[in-house]
N, CA, C and O of each residue as an XYZ file, in Angstrom:
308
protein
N     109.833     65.802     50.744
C     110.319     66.996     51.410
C     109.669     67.084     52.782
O     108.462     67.172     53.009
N     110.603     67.049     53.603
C     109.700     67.865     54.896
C     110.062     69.196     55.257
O     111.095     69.737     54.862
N     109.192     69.744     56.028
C     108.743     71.115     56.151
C     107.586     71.137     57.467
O     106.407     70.784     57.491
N     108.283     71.588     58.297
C     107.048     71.412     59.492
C     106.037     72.617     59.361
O     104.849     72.420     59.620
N     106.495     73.893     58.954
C     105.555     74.633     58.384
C     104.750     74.817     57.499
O     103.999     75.791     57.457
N     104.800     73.765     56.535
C     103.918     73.568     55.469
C     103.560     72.639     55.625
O     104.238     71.942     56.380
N     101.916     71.843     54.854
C     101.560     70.762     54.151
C     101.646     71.166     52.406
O     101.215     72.170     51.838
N     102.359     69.996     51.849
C     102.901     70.008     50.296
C     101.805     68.736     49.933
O     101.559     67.674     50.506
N     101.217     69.453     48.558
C     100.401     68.597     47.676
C     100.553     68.812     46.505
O     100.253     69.775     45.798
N     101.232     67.496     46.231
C     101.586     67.312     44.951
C     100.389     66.636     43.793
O      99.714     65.653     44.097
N     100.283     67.233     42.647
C      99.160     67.103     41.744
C      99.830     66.449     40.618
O     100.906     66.844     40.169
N      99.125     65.361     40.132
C     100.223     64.366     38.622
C      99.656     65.209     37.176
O      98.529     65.652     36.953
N     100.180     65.221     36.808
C      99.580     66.157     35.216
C      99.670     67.039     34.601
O     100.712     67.687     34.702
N      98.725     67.442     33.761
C      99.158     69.055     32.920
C      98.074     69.785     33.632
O      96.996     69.266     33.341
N      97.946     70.719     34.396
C      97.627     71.636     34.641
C      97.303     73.286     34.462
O      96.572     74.040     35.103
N      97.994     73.451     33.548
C      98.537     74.728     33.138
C      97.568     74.774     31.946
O      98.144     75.058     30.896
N      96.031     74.536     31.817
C      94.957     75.130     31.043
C      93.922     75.881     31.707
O      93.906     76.022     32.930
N      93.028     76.381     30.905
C      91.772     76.691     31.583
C      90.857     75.487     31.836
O      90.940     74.523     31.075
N      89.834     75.479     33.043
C      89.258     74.153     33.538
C      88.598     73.681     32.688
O      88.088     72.584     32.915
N      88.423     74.184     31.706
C      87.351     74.036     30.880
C      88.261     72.751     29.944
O      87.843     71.666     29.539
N      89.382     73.259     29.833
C      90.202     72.501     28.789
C      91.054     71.202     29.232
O      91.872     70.499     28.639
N      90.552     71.191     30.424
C      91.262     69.663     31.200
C      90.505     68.449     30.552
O      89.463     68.504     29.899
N      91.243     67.353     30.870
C      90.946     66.274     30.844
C      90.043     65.918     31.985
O      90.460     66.091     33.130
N      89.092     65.536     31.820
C      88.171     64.645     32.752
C      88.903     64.035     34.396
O      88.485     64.311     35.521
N      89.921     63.278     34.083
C      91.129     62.891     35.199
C      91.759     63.790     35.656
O      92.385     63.505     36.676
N      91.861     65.013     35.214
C      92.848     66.378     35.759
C      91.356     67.064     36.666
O      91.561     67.600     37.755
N      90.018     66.990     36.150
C      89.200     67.748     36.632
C      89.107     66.790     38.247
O      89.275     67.438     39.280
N      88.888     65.561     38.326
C      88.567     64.296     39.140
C      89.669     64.696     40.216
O      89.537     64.790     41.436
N      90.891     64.923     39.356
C      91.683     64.680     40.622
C      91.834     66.560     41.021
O      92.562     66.898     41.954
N      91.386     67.176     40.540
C      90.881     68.733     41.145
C      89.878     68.684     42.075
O      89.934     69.483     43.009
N      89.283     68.173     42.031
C      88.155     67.881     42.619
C      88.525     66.761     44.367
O      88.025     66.900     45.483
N      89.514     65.802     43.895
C      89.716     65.128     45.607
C      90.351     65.602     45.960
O      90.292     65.426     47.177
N      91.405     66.483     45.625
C      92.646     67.743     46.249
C      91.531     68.360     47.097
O      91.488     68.190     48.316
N      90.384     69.280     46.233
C      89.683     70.029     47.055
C      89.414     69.635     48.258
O      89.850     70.286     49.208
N      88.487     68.262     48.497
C      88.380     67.523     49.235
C      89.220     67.670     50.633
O      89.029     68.216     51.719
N      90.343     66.823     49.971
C      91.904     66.819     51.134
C      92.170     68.226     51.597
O      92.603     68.460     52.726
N      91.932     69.062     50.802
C      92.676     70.636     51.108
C      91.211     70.574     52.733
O      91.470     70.605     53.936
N      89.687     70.477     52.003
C      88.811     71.060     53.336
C      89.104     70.098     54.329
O      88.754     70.443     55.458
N      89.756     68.763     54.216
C      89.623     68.189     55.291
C      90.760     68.258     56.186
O      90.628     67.730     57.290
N      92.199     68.999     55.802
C      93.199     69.192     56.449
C      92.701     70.748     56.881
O      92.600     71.147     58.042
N      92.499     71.301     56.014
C      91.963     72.952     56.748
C      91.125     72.667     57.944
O      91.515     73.283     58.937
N      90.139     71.949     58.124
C      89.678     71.806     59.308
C      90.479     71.072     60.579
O      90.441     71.531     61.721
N      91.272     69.760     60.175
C      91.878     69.405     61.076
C      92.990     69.788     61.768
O      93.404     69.177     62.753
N      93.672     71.102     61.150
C      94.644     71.814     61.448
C      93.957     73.280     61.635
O      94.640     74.145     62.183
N      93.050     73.498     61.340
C      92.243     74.913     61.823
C      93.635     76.267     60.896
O      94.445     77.072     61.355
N      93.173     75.784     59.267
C      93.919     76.712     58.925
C      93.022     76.770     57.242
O      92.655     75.781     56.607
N      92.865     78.090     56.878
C      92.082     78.753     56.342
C      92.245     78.095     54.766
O      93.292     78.299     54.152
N      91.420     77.499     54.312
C      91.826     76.774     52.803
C      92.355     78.184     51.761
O      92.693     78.212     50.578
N      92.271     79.010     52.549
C      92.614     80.814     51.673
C      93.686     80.923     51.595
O      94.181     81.843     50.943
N      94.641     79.730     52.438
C      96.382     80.284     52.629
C      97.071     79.642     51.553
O      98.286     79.811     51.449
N      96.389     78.858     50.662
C      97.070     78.011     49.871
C      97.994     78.640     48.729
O      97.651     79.734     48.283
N      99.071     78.062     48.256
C     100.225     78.932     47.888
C     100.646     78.450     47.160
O     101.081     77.391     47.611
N     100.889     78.569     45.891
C     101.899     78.185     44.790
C     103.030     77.391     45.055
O     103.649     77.843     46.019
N     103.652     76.155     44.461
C     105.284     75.765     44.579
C     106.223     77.346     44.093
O     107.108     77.893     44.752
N     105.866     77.617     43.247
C     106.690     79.168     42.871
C     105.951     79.326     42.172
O     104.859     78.805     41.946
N     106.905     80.639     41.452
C     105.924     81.823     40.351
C     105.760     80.962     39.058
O     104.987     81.383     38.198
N     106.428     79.786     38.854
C     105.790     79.020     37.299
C     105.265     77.602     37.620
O     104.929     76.904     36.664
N     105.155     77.079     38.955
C     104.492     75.957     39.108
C     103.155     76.510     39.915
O     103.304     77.518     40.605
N     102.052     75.976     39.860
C     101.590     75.026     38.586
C     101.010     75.692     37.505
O     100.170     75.050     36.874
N     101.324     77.111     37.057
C     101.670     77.699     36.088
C     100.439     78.724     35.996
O      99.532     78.855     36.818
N     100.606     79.332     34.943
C      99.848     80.725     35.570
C      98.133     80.773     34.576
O      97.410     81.726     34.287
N      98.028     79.541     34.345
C      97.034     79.221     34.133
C      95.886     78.005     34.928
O      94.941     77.327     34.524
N      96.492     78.173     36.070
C      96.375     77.077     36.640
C      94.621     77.566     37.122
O      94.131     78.694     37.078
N      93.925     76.164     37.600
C      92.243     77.372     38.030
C      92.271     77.138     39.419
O      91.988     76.100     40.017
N      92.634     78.190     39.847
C      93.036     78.390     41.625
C      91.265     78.295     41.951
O      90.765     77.458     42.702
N      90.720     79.048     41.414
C      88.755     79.040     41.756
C      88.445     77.679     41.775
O      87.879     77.258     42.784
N      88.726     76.821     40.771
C      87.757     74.996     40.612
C      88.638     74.214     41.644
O      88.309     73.083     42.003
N      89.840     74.878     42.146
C      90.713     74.188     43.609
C      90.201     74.056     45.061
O      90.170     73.089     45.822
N      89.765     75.492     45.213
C      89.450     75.493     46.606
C      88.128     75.573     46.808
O      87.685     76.473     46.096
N      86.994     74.880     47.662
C      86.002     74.527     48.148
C      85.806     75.206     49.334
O      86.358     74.932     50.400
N      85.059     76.045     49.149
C      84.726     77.081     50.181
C      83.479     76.637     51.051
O      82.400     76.280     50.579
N      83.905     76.742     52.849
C      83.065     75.757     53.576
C      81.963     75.983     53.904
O      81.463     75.318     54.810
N      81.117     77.179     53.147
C      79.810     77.578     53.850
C      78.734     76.567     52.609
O      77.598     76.105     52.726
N      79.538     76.540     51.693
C      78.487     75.059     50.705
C      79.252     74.314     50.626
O      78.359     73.468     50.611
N      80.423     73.542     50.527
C      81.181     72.273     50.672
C      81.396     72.388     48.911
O      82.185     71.563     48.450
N      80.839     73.214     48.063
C      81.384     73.479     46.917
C      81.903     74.281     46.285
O      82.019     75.409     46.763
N      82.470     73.949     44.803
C      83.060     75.188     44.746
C      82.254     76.290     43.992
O      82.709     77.430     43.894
């Protein structure tokens, strides 16, 4: 898809648990998203806070928006 107003990141897996209840590989790849999310937020000077759902049931309403985003005053989450 392009979209000049957005960057789209697509995630492979089941998602739709609590973090606790992921697979090891769902946590890993939570974890380099974060990554990519701080390193495009900086290179585009746009707030890792704007990040937004595909819609109201992807990636589902259990998804852990908190273990996603890496907040830049510790580089963790």
């Amino acid at each position: 898809m392009t979209d000049s107003e957005y960057i789209h990141i697509c995630l492979e897996g089941h998602f739709n648990l609590a973090y606790e209840l992921m697979s090891a590989n769902a946590k890993h790849q939570l974890f380099a998203v974060s990554k990519l999310i701080m390193e495009l937020s900086s290179l585009y000077r746009i707030s890792p806070l704007y990040l937004q759902p595909h819609s109201q049931v992807c990636p589902g309403s259990h998804f852990p928006w908190n273990q996603l985003v890496i907040f830049p005053a510790d580089m963790y989450h």
